[in-house]
Amino acid sequence: MSQPPPPPNQPPQQPGFGPPQEPSEPQTPAPSAPATPPTPPGQPPQQPPAGPDLNKAPQPQPQSQSQPQPQPGYGYPQAPGTPPPAGPPTPPQGPGYGYPQQPQPPAGYGYPAQQPGPYGQPGPYGQPQQPGPYGQQPPYGYAQPTVPMQAQAGQPGGGRKFNSQVAIIVSAVVAIALIVGGGVWYANSSGKDDDKQTTAEGGDTKGGKGDGKEGGSGDGGATTGKAEEKAPAATGSKVLFQVPSPKVPKGVTTISIAGSWLTDSVYAKSGLSEITGYDRKTGTKKWTLDLPGPVCAATPHVTEDNRTAIAHKPAMPSKTNPQACTEVAVIDLAAGTKVWTKNAKSGTMPVSFNNVTIGGGTVAAGSTSGGAAWDLATGDERWAPKTSDSCYDAGYGGGAKLVAVRKCGSYDQRQLHIQNVDPKSGDILAEYKMDEGIEYAAVVSTDPLVVAADVGDSAGDGSGISDFFSIDNKTGKLRARLSAPGDEFAARCDAIYRVENCTGVTVGNDRLYIATEEHDSGGESYGQTNEVVAFDLATGKQTGQRADAGENYEIFPLRMDGPNVIAYKRPPYDKGGQVVSIDGESFEETLLMENPATEAVRDVESRMSPDYSEIQFGQGGLYMSSVYASDFTSREKEYSVIAFGTE
């Protein structure tokens, strides 16, 4: 369908992020890389000067499977067959999020936007194709026709989420990029000393010292203890350090660098084929752990003794051998060492894992071709999921408990079993069977148990969520079903492979805290804004609590801090981002950090979209990182990490 012309007197915008969806393992290499993905909202309204750039971020690198997987459902990219033509010139984009908009009649929250925004429109990859019925895509590996590229004009403001058609098209283009990136990935590691001096060192505000403990992802569920994050005497932050993005080899399009963790003293980040631990205040390298191949799956959970789990490839991929994701390892983030490395077999074939997590002293990894669980301390195998022709453990959610998402039945009669699993024995403690026809589910929290699903593909925006299910961990009975239409709420989950990868939502106080979609702020600037609202997990109803982002800001819950919610506010084009603590009962907001508003710093921060980046906050430090490195840039320098601090 045709797109309206760009608004008058609006300059073009610089390219930015790509979409996050991860395709199934490519079977054949694809030719040339696609055009630069569109920039997320939040960019300044004029062409920024040469300076710090940031990566555009898809999900971690796809894995090979030892046997065919069932075809993913509607909205998931298919294996491309016909390559797109060479990338056209970068299309003009509308002004960034928060830029003064063209006047239009104000509308209340939930009112449908008249025009789709930067993330809600067909991108420069061509017009979207109308997909078939849910779950009725061509068979795995079937070549889908590729639509021709066509530049589209951006619209001011608007929602940030993809609609379902755009998600298919844009994700398919990233699939091509990932396939092209399946060549030889030999490159030097990031973070060279000569790259330490950058123009991103722009913030000179000073802040006081705040109390707190490590951020990262806890279980996202049970509320324990008191809030640790306190407002410092001065909330203005400065740039602590930044890490240059790894340089991808010539001819390689994208490389996964997903995985980041925060401890009391270390911020650790995945690189091309290594993990590096940085001093969280200075950015000085404390250790580097070399790996034989890229990290292809990682859990956000960190134990009290600073251990986490990853899955990685046994060697660097090549054009003839993309390598399967067969190796599971436990990493000591304090020492920068591997504790152990294991793999598993299904028959005589090694299992290629899609996800890995930690729960109850057990490391569990799952995929369509099998799974396994190991003792976190020793690496001894504890159990393996029972497999059959019609059932397999698609993945696990960890943290306070261990929850399996088990798929049973034929592809056209799929039923998901949500199982609370004994971490030591693998025995099922409680089970909830979802309605047939729900293809994928993500674990938002394991205690209390909350899962998200796109029921009947009704979300319609590529978010993977139309409903949340609150489940009793002891009995397996449904406590409540929470309706969260995609056009009203901004949470996202990658339920296809990373079953515990959700953004814009957290759980605590027996409530679910979720970001709403952007809508008109009602102010004189005709800007956009949103809120964080709460649902009662016992009743499934909204509590009436609401924390406003503020005019031209967009708020995203990150995690729980005792009874409080830690949230990041994505800023308009002329301001720095903020971190706030939301009181779990009163919903009163306390400002914990405000980042510099200098242009160079804004340019880097604005490219770290909360939907498609990794954001950690703790002890007065904010750490934002990309999940892939790519050659999609026209700038001199990109960054995979930028860190802010008030101390």
XYZ file of C-alpha atoms in Angstrom:
647
model
C 0.000 0.000 0.000
C 1.184 3.525 -0.659
C 2.612 5.684 2.095
C 1.914 9.388 2.668
C 4.710 11.821 1.874
C 6.978 13.006 4.669
C 5.746 15.941 6.722
C 6.746 19.358 5.356
C 9.950 21.014 6.537
C 11.184 17.873 8.262
C 14.786 16.842 7.593
C 15.757 13.228 6.982
C 16.925 11.140 9.877
C 20.074 9.078 10.223
C 19.699 5.291 10.066
C 19.575 3.450 13.345
C 18.378 0.179 14.825
C 17.362 -2.949 13.008
C 14.659 -5.291 14.191
C 15.235 -7.834 16.884
C 13.632 -11.005 15.665
C 15.781 -14.052 15.251
C 15.236 -16.409 12.320
C 15.663 -20.131 12.278
C 19.075 -21.487 11.304
C 19.856 -20.540 7.729
C 20.315 -23.410 5.340
C 21.885 -21.599 2.416
C 23.989 -18.450 2.327
C 22.337 -15.332 1.026
C 23.891 -12.618 -1.085
C 24.368 -8.953 -0.414
C 23.391 -7.237 2.819
C 20.182 -5.233 3.012
C 19.818 -1.532 3.353
C 20.328 0.229 6.633
C 17.432 -0.359 9.053
C 15.355 2.617 10.189
C 16.321 4.749 13.147
C 14.337 4.384 16.376
C 12.489 7.368 17.737
C 14.382 9.759 19.916
C 16.806 11.152 17.325
C 17.473 14.895 16.902
C 15.622 16.605 14.087
C 18.740 17.488 12.131
C 21.615 15.501 10.705
C 23.963 14.749 13.634
C 27.658 15.455 13.152
C 30.185 12.692 12.810
C 30.757 11.267 16.215
C 29.916 8.289 18.372
C 27.619 5.820 16.684
C 25.871 2.814 17.989
C 25.106 -0.610 16.776
C 21.787 -1.691 15.517
C 20.628 -4.737 17.376
C 18.937 -8.011 16.488
C 18.742 -10.987 18.748
C 21.628 -13.382 19.303
C 22.892 -15.428 16.368
C 20.598 -18.264 15.283
C 21.489 -21.866 15.969
C 21.654 -24.934 13.787
C 19.325 -27.738 14.636
C 20.185 -31.378 14.508
C 16.714 -32.117 13.206
C 13.979 -30.001 11.633
C 12.003 -27.712 13.863
C 8.304 -27.098 13.635
C 7.507 -24.031 11.572
C 7.278 -20.842 13.678
C 3.958 -19.076 13.705
C 2.691 -15.890 12.189
C 4.944 -12.891 12.468
C 8.193 -14.852 12.504
C 10.650 -14.439 9.613
C 10.862 -17.209 7.054
C 14.063 -18.415 5.494
C 14.537 -16.016 2.587
C 14.848 -17.511 -0.837
C 15.023 -14.581 -3.231
C 17.519 -11.934 -2.127
C 16.515 -8.294 -2.179
C 18.204 -6.053 -4.699
C 21.175 -3.995 -3.664
C 20.313 -1.547 -0.923
C 18.890 1.751 -2.160
C 19.887 5.105 -0.747
C 18.779 5.541 2.820
C 15.172 6.737 2.791
C 14.233 9.925 4.559
C 12.741 9.382 7.971
C 10.426 11.524 10.008
C 11.601 13.491 13.014
C 12.543 11.622 16.175
C 10.477 10.822 19.179
C 9.721 13.966 21.142
C 10.300 16.318 18.222
C 7.562 18.911 17.782
C 4.851 17.297 15.721
C 2.473 18.636 13.145
C -0.716 19.710 14.893
C -3.459 17.147 14.998
C -6.527 16.671 17.125
C -5.530 15.409 20.549
C -6.684 11.946 21.435
C -6.846 10.164 24.732
C -4.929 7.080 25.730
C -5.815 4.080 23.601
C -7.091 6.181 20.722
C -5.720 4.778 17.466
C -3.080 6.929 15.793
C -4.043 8.345 12.421
C -0.680 7.471 10.915
C 1.816 4.817 11.960
C 5.014 6.079 13.532
C 8.624 5.180 12.814
C 8.270 1.663 14.207
C 4.715 1.212 13.012
C 5.210 1.674 9.286
C 6.661 -0.344 6.456
C 10.412 0.279 6.413
C 12.709 0.788 3.454
C 12.591 -2.885 2.642
C 9.391 -2.726 0.639
C 5.700 -3.112 1.097
C 4.593 -5.831 3.517
C 3.012 -8.986 2.181
C -0.204 -10.236 3.615
C 0.638 -13.370 5.574
C -1.519 -16.435 5.546
C -3.494 -17.750 8.464
C -1.725 -18.210 11.745
C 0.692 -21.091 11.688
C 0.140 -21.785 7.981
C 3.386 -20.487 6.544
C 5.322 -22.508 3.976
C 7.335 -25.424 5.360
C 10.637 -24.825 7.111
C 13.277 -23.696 4.655
C 10.749 -22.931 1.916
C 11.768 -19.912 -0.067
C 9.379 -17.043 0.357
C 9.204 -14.413 -2.364
C 11.073 -11.266 -1.519
C 9.351 -7.978 -2.103
C 11.245 -5.204 -3.880
C 12.788 -2.483 -1.812
C 11.039 0.835 -1.812
C 11.825 3.894 0.247
C 9.062 4.940 2.589
C 8.549 8.272 4.209
C 8.539 8.431 7.999
C 5.778 9.946 10.022
C 6.194 12.063 13.105
C 5.625 10.552 16.513
C 3.536 7.419 16.533
C 4.014 4.075 18.221
C 7.372 2.400 18.506
C 6.290 -1.207 18.021
C 6.148 -3.003 14.705
C 2.836 -4.020 13.325
C 2.653 -7.687 12.406
C 3.173 -7.230 8.681
C 6.166 -4.965 9.127
C 7.648 -7.361 11.675
C 7.613 -10.103 9.045
C 9.247 -8.001 6.348
C 11.859 -6.319 8.510
C 12.686 -9.532 10.342
C 13.111 -11.342 7.053
C 15.640 -8.744 5.972
C 17.552 -9.238 9.199
C 17.405 -12.961 8.504
C 19.252 -12.275 5.270
C 21.762 -10.185 7.165
C 22.318 -12.967 9.654
C 22.776 -15.491 6.883
C 25.289 -13.281 5.172
C 26.944 -12.917 8.552
C 27.309 -16.717 8.656
C 30.653 -16.460 6.904
C 34.041 -16.501 8.563
C 33.908 -14.266 11.644
C 37.568 -13.687 12.399
C 38.046 -10.242 13.918
C 39.880 -8.540 16.735
C 38.152 -8.123 20.057
C 36.676 -4.812 21.051
C 37.797 -2.276 23.587
C 41.267 -1.295 22.417
C 43.019 1.244 24.580
C 43.279 3.728 21.721
C 39.512 3.762 21.463
C 38.993 4.943 25.018
C 39.031 8.628 24.047
C 35.825 9.433 22.253
C 33.491 12.320 21.749
C 30.934 10.511 23.889
C 32.809 11.801 26.948
C 30.425 14.700 26.945
C 28.764 14.682 30.327
C 30.323 16.838 32.988
C 27.546 16.817 35.536
C 28.460 15.524 38.960
C 26.455 13.300 41.206
C 26.548 12.018 44.716
C 26.958 8.504 45.966
C 23.963 6.189 46.145
C 23.473 2.890 47.889
C 22.389 -0.236 46.118
C 23.354 -3.641 44.851
C 23.835 -5.205 41.491
C 21.210 -4.733 38.824
C 20.668 -7.163 35.970
C 17.735 -9.486 35.797
C 16.650 -11.134 38.962
C 13.855 -13.627 38.680
C 11.584 -10.664 37.990
C 9.075 -12.252 40.273
C 8.914 -12.648 44.026
C 9.381 -9.474 46.044
C 11.996 -10.031 48.701
C 13.690 -7.601 51.051
C 13.661 -3.847 50.932
C 14.497 -1.420 48.163
C 18.241 -0.916 47.772
C 18.436 1.808 45.133
C 18.460 5.265 46.720
C 18.480 8.703 45.144
C 21.952 10.274 45.280
C 22.559 13.806 46.512
C 22.948 14.871 42.877
C 21.130 12.878 40.220
C 23.007 14.240 37.208
C 25.160 11.514 35.672
C 28.332 11.470 33.615
C 29.629 8.988 31.049
C 31.771 6.459 32.896
C 33.043 4.642 29.831
C 32.042 3.238 26.475
C 33.180 0.197 24.528
C 33.706 0.423 20.767
C 31.699 -2.045 18.766
C 33.690 -4.972 17.380
C 34.677 -4.496 13.770
C 33.008 -7.117 11.655
C 35.219 -8.710 9.003
C 34.876 -7.690 5.395
C 31.902 -9.388 3.780
C 30.200 -10.134 7.120
C 26.972 -8.299 7.876
C 26.077 -9.014 11.497
C 27.555 -10.860 14.464
C 25.759 -11.648 17.708
C 27.236 -10.046 20.814
C 24.276 -10.707 23.120
C 24.849 -11.189 26.817
C 25.634 -8.701 29.596
C 25.805 -9.061 33.370
C 26.312 -6.824 36.389
C 27.953 -7.718 39.709
C 29.119 -5.575 42.621
C 32.405 -4.770 40.881
C 32.203 -6.008 37.278
C 30.179 -5.244 34.196
C 30.626 -8.167 31.775
C 29.761 -8.097 28.085
C 29.945 -10.617 25.228
C 32.102 -9.844 22.206
C 32.732 -11.671 18.937
C 34.099 -14.829 20.554
C 34.858 -13.738 24.086
C 33.394 -12.244 27.241
C 35.119 -9.251 28.828
C 34.774 -8.047 32.391
C 35.094 -4.288 32.931
C 35.488 -2.330 36.122
C 31.998 -0.959 36.483
C 33.193 2.545 37.391
C 36.183 3.077 35.107
C 35.671 0.636 32.252
C 39.162 -0.810 32.758
C 39.384 -4.393 31.554
C 39.613 -6.731 34.531
C 39.580 -9.947 32.522
C 38.840 -11.434 29.111
C 37.539 -14.976 28.649
C 38.230 -16.336 25.177
C 35.664 -18.684 23.659
C 36.053 -21.030 20.657
C 32.919 -19.600 19.072
C 30.239 -16.927 19.525
C 27.783 -16.840 22.412
C 24.437 -17.911 20.939
C 22.300 -17.974 24.105
C 22.724 -16.500 27.566
C 20.705 -16.282 30.734
C 20.382 -12.884 32.432
C 20.372 -14.554 35.858
C 23.419 -14.200 38.112
C 23.848 -16.253 41.292
C 24.896 -14.814 44.646
C 28.438 -16.061 44.015
C 28.502 -14.254 40.632
C 28.023 -17.189 38.271
C 25.947 -17.269 35.110
C 25.367 -19.632 32.171
C 25.796 -19.336 28.414
C 25.513 -21.522 25.332
C 28.138 -21.059 22.647
C 29.283 -22.579 19.388
C 32.243 -24.992 19.485
C 34.111 -23.123 16.754
C 33.914 -20.015 14.618
C 31.316 -20.476 11.884
C 32.257 -20.586 8.239
C 30.329 -20.358 5.005
C 30.332 -24.144 4.715
C 29.782 -24.880 8.413
C 27.607 -22.431 10.391
C 28.208 -24.484 13.563
C 25.479 -25.574 15.964
C 24.986 -24.112 19.440
C 26.046 -27.251 21.280
C 28.198 -26.100 24.214
C 26.779 -25.034 27.583
C 29.120 -23.339 30.042
C 29.004 -21.772 33.486
C 31.032 -18.564 33.836
C 32.527 -17.128 37.024
C 31.986 -13.390 36.508
C 34.273 -12.455 39.406
C 37.287 -14.421 38.174
C 36.554 -14.360 34.452
C 36.878 -18.123 34.084
C 34.853 -21.068 32.867
C 33.670 -23.283 35.697
C 32.700 -26.087 33.315
C 31.531 -26.822 29.764
C 29.102 -29.574 28.794
C 27.033 -30.773 25.853
C 24.309 -33.370 25.298
C 23.223 -35.794 22.600
C 19.925 -36.870 21.155
C 20.719 -40.333 19.897
C 24.067 -39.927 18.198
C 23.584 -36.271 17.275
C 24.662 -33.380 19.501
C 21.809 -31.205 20.703
C 21.781 -27.641 19.431
C 20.339 -25.438 22.164
C 18.068 -22.450 21.701
C 18.122 -21.204 25.291
C 19.791 -21.678 28.655
C 18.902 -20.572 32.187
C 19.645 -21.093 35.885
C 17.127 -22.042 38.560
C 17.401 -23.808 41.902
C 21.097 -24.648 41.508
C 20.482 -26.212 38.090
C 21.511 -25.124 34.604
C 18.845 -26.115 32.074
C 19.008 -25.801 28.280
C 16.296 -26.662 25.790
C 15.521 -26.841 22.087
C 13.373 -28.656 19.566
C 15.993 -31.403 19.331
C 16.312 -32.171 23.009
C 17.472 -30.739 26.314
C 19.503 -31.385 29.416
C 20.052 -30.141 32.973
C 23.297 -29.990 34.934
C 24.365 -29.278 38.489
C 25.396 -25.629 38.603
C 28.400 -26.266 40.852
C 29.846 -29.461 39.355
C 28.463 -29.770 35.829
C 27.191 -33.289 36.562
C 24.103 -34.136 34.526
C 21.012 -34.118 36.691
C 18.277 -35.092 34.243
C 17.105 -34.785 30.680
C 13.537 -34.000 29.611
C 11.488 -36.926 28.442
C 11.199 -36.767 24.688
C 8.709 -38.338 22.318
C 7.546 -37.892 18.784
C 5.004 -35.311 19.893
C 6.553 -33.525 22.900
C 9.705 -31.583 23.681
C 10.849 -28.895 26.103
C 10.996 -25.701 24.054
C 12.778 -23.827 26.815
C 13.029 -22.883 30.463
C 12.497 -19.882 32.706
C 14.814 -19.603 35.687
C 15.432 -17.494 38.754
C 13.618 -18.341 41.961
C 12.215 -21.526 40.409
C 12.646 -23.562 37.224
C 9.736 -23.596 34.777
C 9.573 -25.550 31.520
C 7.572 -24.669 28.432
C 6.788 -28.056 26.935
C 5.212 -28.427 23.499
C 3.020 -31.428 22.779
C 0.826 -32.575 19.938
C 1.063 -32.305 16.189
C 1.894 -28.967 14.652
C -1.689 -28.164 13.735
C -2.917 -29.234 17.193
C -0.203 -27.811 19.414
C -0.679 -27.628 23.178
C 1.731 -25.947 25.562
C 2.310 -27.363 29.019
C 3.673 -24.877 31.560
C 5.474 -27.007 34.138
C 6.949 -26.111 37.498
C 9.922 -28.496 37.549
C 11.958 -29.853 40.468
C 15.431 -28.505 39.583
C 17.265 -31.515 41.006
C 15.173 -34.391 39.658
C 13.269 -32.900 36.745
C 9.991 -34.123 38.238
C 6.911 -32.078 37.425
C 5.642 -30.365 40.567
C 2.675 -28.626 38.931
C 1.403 -28.231 35.394
C -0.912 -25.901 33.516
C -2.089 -26.856 30.030
C -2.778 -23.897 27.782
C -5.526 -23.954 25.179
C -4.723 -25.677 21.913
C -3.642 -23.360 19.137
C -1.333 -21.213 21.267
C 1.972 -21.799 19.515
C 4.439 -19.989 21.766
C 4.673 -18.787 25.365
C 7.304 -16.812 27.276
C 8.069 -17.034 30.986
C 7.894 -13.525 32.478
C 8.391 -14.661 36.068
C 8.794 -18.016 37.805
C 7.695 -16.911 41.300
C 4.922 -15.863 41.090
C 4.511 -17.780 37.842
C 3.486 -15.560 34.935
C 3.666 -16.442 31.240
C 2.892 -14.354 28.165
C 1.371 -15.527 24.884
C -0.087 -14.178 21.670
C -3.442 -15.945 21.660
C -4.796 -16.482 18.169
C -2.247 -14.016 16.843
C -4.483 -11.257 18.165
C -1.659 -8.932 19.251
C -1.133 -7.986 15.618
C 2.045 -5.975 16.275
C 4.881 -8.485 16.411
C 5.206 -8.131 20.196
C 4.356 -11.771 20.919
C 1.864 -10.772 23.615
C -1.901 -10.468 23.727
C -2.451 -12.004 27.173
C -0.623 -12.824 30.385
C -1.456 -15.930 32.431
C -1.048 -15.912 36.205
C -0.606 -19.536 37.348
C -0.495 -21.092 40.797
C 2.966 -22.625 41.192
C 1.787 -25.296 43.619
C -1.407 -26.522 41.969
C -0.912 -25.581 38.322
C -4.316 -23.896 38.266
C -4.918 -20.666 36.412
C -5.258 -17.785 38.846
C -6.152 -15.098 36.309
C -5.836 -14.212 32.667
C -4.728 -10.635 31.989
C -5.739 -9.105 28.688
C -2.970 -6.886 27.248
C -3.872 -5.936 23.652
C -0.887 -5.100 21.511
C -2.266 -1.714 20.516
C -2.487 -0.660 24.178
C 0.621 -2.146 25.805
C 4.281 -1.978 24.827
C 5.801 -5.139 26.338
C 7.546 -7.573 24.008
C 8.582 -11.239 24.346
C 10.632 -13.495 22.095
C 8.682 -16.634 22.872
C 9.911 -18.560 19.829
C 13.441 -19.233 21.043
C 14.315 -17.143 24.111
C 11.429 -18.087 26.341
C 12.452 -15.785 29.186
C 13.378 -12.788 27.042
C 10.750 -10.096 27.705
C 11.048 -6.309 27.841
C 8.762 -3.548 29.055
C 7.320 -5.679 31.854
C 8.283 -6.905 35.332
C 6.567 -8.731 38.194
C 6.524 -8.128 41.949
C 4.144 -7.543 44.881
C 1.869 -10.132 43.211
C 1.354 -7.587 40.454
C 2.428 -7.219 36.874
C 3.908 -3.853 35.906
C 3.752 -3.107 32.191
C 4.466 -0.193 29.882
C 1.585 1.157 27.844
C 1.877 2.056 24.187
C 2.775 5.604 23.261
C -0.064 8.040 22.761
C -0.549 11.772 22.408
C 0.659 13.566 25.502
C -2.006 16.235 25.199
C 0.554 19.003 25.620
C 1.142 21.966 23.375
C 4.034 20.186 21.615
C 1.769 17.423 20.291
C 4.391 14.979 21.567
C 4.073 11.381 22.668
C 4.233 9.748 26.074
C 3.216 6.580 27.924
C 2.818 5.122 31.410
C 3.583 2.105 33.580
C 0.404 0.523 34.923
C -0.205 -2.407 37.279
C -2.333 -5.559 37.074
C -3.357 -7.652 40.075
C -2.176 -11.235 39.440
C -4.962 -12.665 41.591
C -7.851 -10.957 39.791
C -6.365 -10.108 36.397
C -7.682 -6.559 36.729
C -5.812 -3.275 36.597
C -5.211 -1.756 40.014
C -5.619 1.840 38.859
C -1.995 2.657 39.658
C -0.124 4.609 37.010
C 3.331 6.158 36.700
C 3.574 8.741 33.935
C 6.631 9.050 31.714
C 6.165 12.774 31.295
C 5.670 14.715 28.098
C 7.893 13.456 25.255
C 9.413 10.687 27.401
C 8.675 6.967 27.172
C 8.996 4.780 30.266
C 10.057 1.105 30.422
C 10.085 -1.018 33.598
C 13.437 -2.819 33.943
C 13.256 -4.889 37.124
C 12.072 -5.015 40.714
C 14.037 -3.498 43.574
C 12.376 -5.019 46.604
C 8.810 -3.667 46.449
C 9.736 -0.910 43.980
C 10.000 -0.842 40.190
C 13.177 0.392 38.516
C 12.309 2.019 35.181
C 14.182 3.738 32.367
C 12.781 6.800 30.631
C 13.740 7.133 26.988
C 14.128 10.876 26.358
C 13.122 13.250 23.590
C 15.751 14.345 21.094
C 17.071 17.250 23.162
C 17.400 15.651 26.616
C 19.166 12.800 28.373
C 17.512 9.617 29.602
C 16.383 9.084 33.170
C 16.206 6.227 35.658
C 13.452 6.330 38.261
C 12.263 4.202 41.143
C 8.485 3.725 41.319
C 7.064 2.979 44.747
C 5.178 -0.309 44.436
C 2.218 0.962 46.446
C 1.919 4.720 46.028
C 3.486 4.768 42.524
C 5.387 7.872 43.533
C 8.424 8.315 41.288
C 11.906 9.061 42.627
C 14.542 10.250 40.173
C 17.722 8.188 40.507
C 19.648 9.428 37.481
C 19.454 11.890 34.612
C 21.950 11.568 31.777
C 23.785 14.423 30.026
C 21.906 16.242 27.289
C 24.983 16.968 25.183
C 24.510 16.044 21.552
C 27.340 13.510 21.386
C 26.045 11.590 24.401
C 22.430 11.735 23.224
C 23.519 10.350 19.870
C 24.865 7.195 21.530
C 22.147 6.771 24.162
C 19.285 7.232 21.718
C 20.482 4.250 19.696
C 20.113 1.914 22.673
C 16.441 1.108 22.249
C 15.025 -0.510 25.401
C 13.180 -3.018 23.212
C 16.265 -4.232 21.372
C 19.182 -3.574 23.723
C 20.319 -4.812 27.113
C 19.926 -2.319 29.962
C 21.287 -2.915 33.462
C 21.027 -0.567 36.437
C 22.513 -0.918 39.910
C 24.516 1.004 42.523
C 23.989 4.267 40.716
C 25.277 2.895 37.399
C 23.381 2.508 34.121
C 24.827 0.162 31.483
C 23.352 0.048 28.005
C 24.611 -2.368 25.345
C 23.853 -3.623 21.860
C 23.134 -7.260 21.107
C 24.902 -7.375 17.778
C 27.670 -5.752 15.784
C 27.174 -4.983 12.132
C 28.451 -3.124 9.116
C 25.174 -1.148 8.825
C 26.737 2.228 9.394
C 27.849 5.317 7.577
C 29.582 6.725 10.630
C 33.177 6.497 11.751
C 32.597 4.953 15.162
C 30.001 2.757 16.839
C 29.670 1.629 20.434
C 28.472 -1.640 21.880
C 28.378 -0.290 25.456
C 27.823 3.081 27.091
C 27.863 3.385 30.895
C 26.603 6.239 33.070
C 27.148 6.890 36.755
C 26.224 9.369 39.454
C 29.107 8.538 41.764
